[in-house]
Structures are given as structure tokens and as C-alpha cells.
Amino acid sequence: MKNPKMEQYRYFLKDTIRKHIDFSKTDQNRGIDPPPVEKPFADDAVIIELPKPNAFENIPGINLSDAIKNRKSRRAYLNKPITLDELSFLLWATQGIRHKIDRGHAYRTVPSAGCRHALETYLCVLNIEGLHAGVYRYLPLKHLLLFEFTEDRLKEKIVEAAFSQPYPGKAAVTFVWTAVPYRMEWRYDLAAHKVIAIDAGHVCQNLYLACEAISAGTCAIGAYDQEAIDRLLRIDGIDEFTVYLAPVGKVKKDKEGLN
Ligand SMILES: Cc1cc2nc3c(=O)[nH]c(=O)nc-3n(C[C@H](O)[C@H](O)[C@H](O)COP(=O)(O)O)c2cc1C
């Protein structure tokens, strides 16, 4: 390898870093309390109830192998709303909590290195039944939605933030996953960042599969304007920043479930 820069970036994908970390000095091993599993919010925040995960009566059960077989990146969405039931299902499938262990640990519907779950889920809502357009955040601990703010030209801004890829502008909602890296660094120090990226993949794959159950589709977006999307979410871009996006909308399916 003659390109040192390339070597440096490839290094990120390796686990060699682990051999150079003194794990006795991580914040976890120095006895520092774990950060909370969910980003805190103000007492007077506007909270929206979501249909509870044990009450997804309106979500049809589908065969898992069909969901895996039919899954694909879908970029053409119908101009139809997604219901709150359906949104609740998608949030549960991607980041829902199975079992809370203590203040700093909770098992979710997706795996995460060291059970650290360093991701937060924001929603740019354009067309969800019963919700005003705006930016929301999922609160997995109680399976609630937090209303963050309304935004002028939200549709245009989310498209701009996706480097003018048009799909988020046609979607009913765009999932935006941010990383709160300290949650992972607390345990893994410099070995935290690769596993945060791997974790995000599990989350998005569950979104793809869950969409198959509700005649919706999604498309992972990894090419986006970092500063623009962080600005749109009003996060600092340092201790929390965007890592992945996925617009979701209803799709037309032919008789084999494909479109
Ligand atoms: C990490 C990642 C980033 C991606 N980024 C984009 C993107 O920015 N824009 C886009 O249109 N598709 C994006 N995709 C979707 C891929 O293009 C798609 O998965 C690939 O072409 C294979 O098609 P399939 O998902 O239908 O099997 C991304 C997929 C992944 C996994």
C-alpha cells in the first residue's frame, strides 16, 4: 500500500486499535457512571403518545423470508400518509427497547457492541397521520415521540441536506440517525467509532424489513451534507452528529410484492 491516507482510512475498519488501548483507563473501568441510554429532554417538552409495541394489531404479520427476499432500496413513494401505528412499529423495529437493565444499559430490538446503543433517532415528518410536519425525536425508554420544532421549508432543506437526492422530499418521513459517541467511548475509548458505524447498519436493515410489512419502502442514504443536516436537527456536530438517513414512504407493489 503506497497511499498513506488510504492506509489510514482502511485502518478504521480494522480492530488493531484495540491492542493500543489501555482498557484499564476507560471511563467505564475508572468507575465513571455510564451516560444515560437516551438523550435527556426538558420537563416541558411536547410528548406524543405512540401505540405501544404490544398492540400492533394493525400491522400485518408477514413471512420473514418474504421480507428478506423482497427487500430492496425503494426510492419512489406514493403521495400517501403513514399512520401513527405504522410509524410506531418502524420505531420499535429499529430502536425499540426489549429490556432495561439499569440507568446506562438497555437491550433493544437491534444488537449493539457492548450494549452501548450510541444512536438517537430523529424524524423529519412530512406526512404522518395525526402529526404536524416538523422534526421529532424518538424516546425509546417509554416508547414516546418528542416534538422538537417546526421548520420552514423542511422538505427543501432535507433534500438539500441529502445533496439534492430527491427521495426525502417525496417521503412521508425521513429517519435521521445521529451518534452520541461518548456512549460508546465510555466503554471502548478509541475502539468506539467503527462499532457505532456497524450498529447503524443493523438499525437500517431492520427498517428495510419492517417497511416490507406496511407496504412502504426505504432507501439508506450515506451521502449527505454533514453540516447541513446537523444544522437542520439543531445538534452540535461534535458530541452528537448525523451518521445515516433513510426516507420512508408508501410504495406501490405488484402481485409479487415487488415494485
Ligand atoms: C451505507 C449505505 C449508503 C447508501 N447511500 C445511498 C445514497 O446516498 N443514495 C442512494 O440512492 N442509495 C444509497 N444506498 C443504497 C444502495 O445504493 C443500495 O443498497 C444498493 O444499490 C443495492 O440495492 P438494494 O438495496 O436494492 O439491494 C446506500 C446503501 C448503504 C448500505
Coordinates of C-alpha atoms and ligand atoms in Angstrom, one line a residue:
M1 CA 0.0 0.0 0.0
K2 CA 1.7 3.2 -1.2
N3 CA -1.0 5.6 -0.2
P4 CA -0.7 6.5 3.5
K5 CA -4.0 8.3 3.5
M6 CA -5.8 5.3 2.2
E7 CA -4.0 3.1 4.7
Q8 CA -5.1 5.4 7.5
Y9 CA -8.8 5.1 6.4
R10 CA -8.5 1.4 6.0
Y11 CA -7.2 1.2 9.5
F12 CA -10.5 2.5 10.7
L13 CA -12.1 -0.8 9.5
K14 CA -9.6 -3.0 11.4
D15 CA -9.6 -3.8 15.1
T16 CA -5.9 -3.3 15.5
I17 CA -6.6 -0.2 17.6
R18 CA -7.7 -2.4 20.4
K19 CA -4.1 -3.6 21.0
H20 CA -3.1 0.0 21.6
I21 CA -5.8 0.9 24.1
D22 CA -5.2 0.7 27.9
F23 CA -8.7 -0.6 28.8
S24 CA -8.0 -0.1 32.5
K25 CA -8.2 3.7 31.7
T26 CA -11.5 3.8 30.0
D27 CA -14.2 5.8 31.8
Q28 CA -16.1 2.6 32.5
N29 CA -13.1 1.0 34.2
R30 CA -12.3 4.2 36.1
G31 CA -15.7 3.8 37.7
I32 CA -17.4 6.8 36.0
D33 CA -21.2 6.3 35.7
P34 CA -22.5 5.3 32.3
P35 CA -24.2 8.1 30.2
P36 CA -27.9 7.7 30.0
V37 CA -29.3 5.4 27.4
E38 CA -31.4 8.1 25.9
K39 CA -30.6 11.8 25.3
P40 CA -32.3 13.8 28.1
F41 CA -35.1 16.3 27.3
A42 CA -36.7 19.2 29.0
D43 CA -39.5 18.8 31.6
D44 CA -41.8 20.9 29.5
A45 CA -41.1 19.1 26.2
V46 CA -44.1 18.3 24.0
I47 CA -44.5 14.5 24.1
I48 CA -46.7 12.4 21.8
E49 CA -48.0 9.0 22.8
L50 CA -47.3 6.2 20.3
P51 CA -49.3 3.0 20.0
K52 CA -47.5 0.5 22.3
P53 CA -45.3 -2.2 20.9
N54 CA -47.5 -5.0 22.3
A55 CA -50.5 -3.5 20.5
F56 CA -49.6 -3.6 16.8
E57 CA -52.9 -5.2 15.8
N58 CA -53.0 -3.1 12.6
I59 CA -49.6 -4.3 11.4
P60 CA -50.0 -7.4 9.2
G61 CA -47.7 -10.2 10.0
I62 CA -45.5 -11.1 7.1
N63 CA -43.3 -14.1 6.4
L64 CA -39.7 -13.3 7.3
S65 CA -38.2 -14.9 4.3
D66 CA -40.6 -12.9 2.0
A67 CA -39.5 -9.7 3.7
I68 CA -35.8 -10.6 3.2
K69 CA -36.4 -11.7 -0.4
N70 CA -38.4 -8.6 -1.4
R71 CA -36.4 -6.0 0.5
K72 CA -34.7 -3.5 -1.8
S73 CA -33.9 0.1 -1.9
R74 CA -37.1 1.9 -2.8
R75 CA -36.8 5.5 -3.9
A76 CA -40.3 6.1 -5.5
Y77 CA -43.0 6.8 -2.9
L78 CA -46.8 7.3 -3.2
N79 CA -48.3 10.6 -2.0
K80 CA -49.9 8.8 0.9
P81 CA -49.6 9.2 4.7
I82 CA -48.1 6.7 7.0
T83 CA -50.3 6.1 10.1
L84 CA -49.1 6.6 13.7
D85 CA -49.5 2.8 14.2
E86 CA -47.1 2.2 11.3
L87 CA -44.6 4.8 12.5
S88 CA -44.7 3.3 16.0
F89 CA -43.9 -0.1 14.5
L90 CA -41.0 1.2 12.5
L91 CA -39.5 3.0 15.5
W92 CA -39.9 -0.1 17.7
A93 CA -38.4 -2.3 15.0
T94 CA -35.3 0.0 14.6
Q95 CA -34.6 1.2 18.2
G96 CA -37.3 -0.2 20.5
I97 CA -36.3 -1.3 24.0
R98 CA -36.7 -5.0 24.9
H99 CA -35.5 -4.8 28.4
K100 CA -34.0 -2.1 30.5
I101 CA -31.2 -3.3 32.7
D102 CA -30.1 -0.2 34.6
R103 CA -29.7 3.6 34.1
G104 CA -26.9 3.0 31.5
H105 CA -27.9 -0.2 29.7
A106 CA -31.0 -1.4 27.8
Y107 CA -31.4 -4.2 25.3
R108 CA -33.1 -3.2 22.1
T109 CA -34.6 -4.8 19.1
V110 CA -31.2 -4.5 17.4
P111 CA -27.8 -5.6 18.6
S112 CA -25.1 -3.1 19.7
A113 CA -21.5 -3.5 20.7
G114 CA -21.3 -3.8 24.5
C115 CA -25.0 -2.9 24.6
R116 CA -23.9 0.7 24.3
H117 CA -26.5 1.8 21.7
A118 CA -24.9 5.2 20.8
L119 CA -27.6 6.2 18.3
E120 CA -30.6 8.6 18.5
T121 CA -33.4 8.7 16.0
Y122 CA -34.8 11.9 14.6
L123 CA -37.7 12.1 12.3
C124 CA -38.3 14.7 9.6
V125 CA -42.0 14.3 9.4
L126 CA -43.8 15.4 6.2
N127 CA -46.9 13.2 6.0
I128 CA -47.7 11.2 9.1
E129 CA -51.4 10.9 10.1
G130 CA -52.0 12.9 13.2
L131 CA -48.7 14.7 13.3
H132 CA -47.8 18.2 12.2
A133 CA -44.9 18.4 9.8
G134 CA -41.7 19.1 11.7
V135 CA -38.7 17.5 13.4
Y136 CA -39.3 14.9 16.2
R137 CA -37.2 12.5 18.2
Y138 CA -37.9 9.0 19.4
L139 CA -37.8 8.4 23.1
P140 CA -37.2 4.6 23.2
L141 CA -37.3 4.2 27.0
K142 CA -41.0 4.9 27.2
H143 CA -41.7 4.4 23.5
L144 CA -42.8 8.1 23.0
L145 CA -42.2 10.7 20.5
L146 CA -40.7 14.1 21.4
F147 CA -41.7 17.1 19.2
E148 CA -38.6 19.1 18.6
F149 CA -39.7 22.0 16.3
T150 CA -41.3 23.0 13.1
E151 CA -39.1 24.2 10.3
D152 CA -39.8 26.5 7.4
R153 CA -39.1 24.7 4.1
L154 CA -38.4 21.4 5.9
K155 CA -39.0 19.4 2.6
E156 CA -36.5 21.5 0.7
K157 CA -34.0 21.6 3.5
I158 CA -33.9 17.8 3.9
V159 CA -33.4 17.4 0.1
E160 CA -30.6 19.9 0.2
A161 CA -29.0 18.1 3.1
A162 CA -29.2 14.9 1.1
F163 CA -27.0 16.5 -1.6
S164 CA -30.2 17.1 -3.7
Q165 CA -31.2 13.4 -3.8
P166 CA -34.9 13.9 -4.2
Y167 CA -36.3 10.9 -2.2
P168 CA -36.5 12.6 1.2
G169 CA -38.7 15.3 -0.4
K170 CA -41.2 12.6 -1.5
A171 CA -41.1 10.5 1.6
A172 CA -43.7 10.6 4.4
V173 CA -40.9 10.7 6.9
T174 CA -37.1 10.6 6.9
F175 CA -35.3 8.8 9.7
V176 CA -32.1 10.5 10.7
W177 CA -29.8 8.6 13.0
T178 CA -27.3 10.6 15.0
A179 CA -24.4 9.2 17.1
V180 CA -23.8 10.3 20.6
P181 CA -20.2 8.9 20.5
Y182 CA -19.4 9.2 24.2
R183 CA -21.9 6.4 25.0
M184 CA -19.6 4.0 23.1
E185 CA -16.3 5.7 24.0
W186 CA -17.2 5.4 27.7
R187 CA -16.6 1.6 27.3
Y188 CA -14.4 1.3 24.2
D189 CA -12.3 4.5 24.0
L190 CA -10.8 4.8 20.5
A191 CA -12.3 1.5 19.5
A192 CA -15.8 3.0 19.7
H193 CA -16.2 4.5 16.3
K194 CA -16.1 1.6 14.0
V195 CA -18.7 -0.3 16.0
I196 CA -21.0 2.7 16.1
A197 CA -21.0 2.6 12.3
I198 CA -21.7 -1.2 12.3
D199 CA -24.5 -0.7 14.7
A200 CA -26.2 1.8 12.4
G201 CA -26.3 -0.9 9.7
H202 CA -28.3 -3.2 11.9
V203 CA -30.8 -0.4 12.6
C204 CA -31.3 0.5 8.9
Q205 CA -31.7 -3.2 7.9
N206 CA -34.5 -3.6 10.4
L207 CA -36.1 -0.5 8.9
Y208 CA -35.9 -2.1 5.4
L209 CA -37.5 -5.3 6.7
A210 CA -40.2 -3.6 8.8
C211 CA -41.2 -1.4 5.8
E212 CA -42.0 -4.6 3.9
A213 CA -44.8 -5.3 6.4
I214 CA -46.6 -2.0 5.8
S215 CA -46.3 -1.6 2.0
A216 CA -43.7 1.0 2.5
G217 CA -40.1 1.3 1.3
T218 CA -36.9 2.9 2.3
C219 CA -33.5 3.7 0.9
A220 CA -30.4 4.1 3.0
I221 CA -28.7 7.4 2.5
G222 CA -25.0 7.6 3.3
A223 CA -24.2 10.5 1.1
Y224 CA -25.3 13.7 2.7
D225 CA -24.1 17.2 3.7
Q226 CA -22.9 16.7 7.2
E227 CA -23.0 20.3 8.4
A228 CA -26.4 21.0 6.7
I229 CA -28.2 18.0 8.3
D230 CA -26.7 18.7 11.8
R231 CA -27.7 22.3 11.5
L232 CA -31.2 21.2 10.4
L233 CA -31.5 19.0 13.5
R234 CA -30.0 21.7 15.7
I235 CA -27.3 19.4 17.1
D236 CA -23.8 20.5 17.8
G237 CA -21.9 18.3 15.3
I238 CA -19.3 17.4 17.9
D239 CA -20.8 15.4 20.8
E240 CA -23.7 14.4 18.6
F241 CA -23.8 14.2 14.8
T242 CA -25.7 12.5 12.0
V243 CA -24.4 9.2 10.7
Y244 CA -27.2 7.9 8.4
L245 CA -30.5 8.8 6.8
A246 CA -33.4 6.8 5.5
P247 CA -36.6 8.2 3.8
V248 CA -39.7 6.1 4.2
G249 CA -42.9 6.2 2.1
K250 CA -45.7 4.1 0.9
V251 CA -44.9 2.2 -2.3
K252 CA -47.0 0.5 -5.0
K253 CA -46.4 -3.2 -5.1
D254 CA -47.2 -5.6 -7.9
K255 CA -48.6 -9.0 -7.2
E256 CA -45.2 -10.5 -6.2
G257 CA -44.7 -7.7 -3.7
L258 CA -42.0 -6.0 -5.8
N259 CA -42.0 -2.6 -7.3
Ligands
LIG1 C1 -24.2 2.6 3.7 C2 -25.1 2.8 2.5 C3 -25.2 4.1 2.0 C4 -26.1 4.3 0.9 N1 -26.2 5.5 0.4 C5 -27.1 5.8 -0.6 C6 -27.3 7.1 -1.1 O1 -26.8 8.1 -0.6 N2 -28.2 7.3 -2.1 C7 -28.9 6.2 -2.6 O2 -29.7 6.5 -3.6 N3 -28.7 5.0 -2.2 C8 -27.8 4.7 -1.2 N4 -27.7 3.4 -0.7 C9 -28.5 2.3 -1.3 C10 -27.6 1.5 -2.2 O3 -27.4 2.2 -3.4 C11 -28.3 0.1 -2.5 O4 -28.4 -0.6 -1.2 C12 -27.6 -0.7 -3.5 O5 -27.6 -0.1 -4.8 C13 -28.1 -2.1 -3.6 O6 -29.5 -2.1 -3.9 P1 -30.6 -2.8 -2.9 O7 -30.6 -2.1 -1.6 O8 -31.9 -2.5 -3.7 O9 -30.2 -4.2 -2.8 C14 -26.8 3.2 0.3 C15 -26.8 1.9 0.9 C16 -25.9 1.7 2.0 C17 -25.9 0.4 2.7

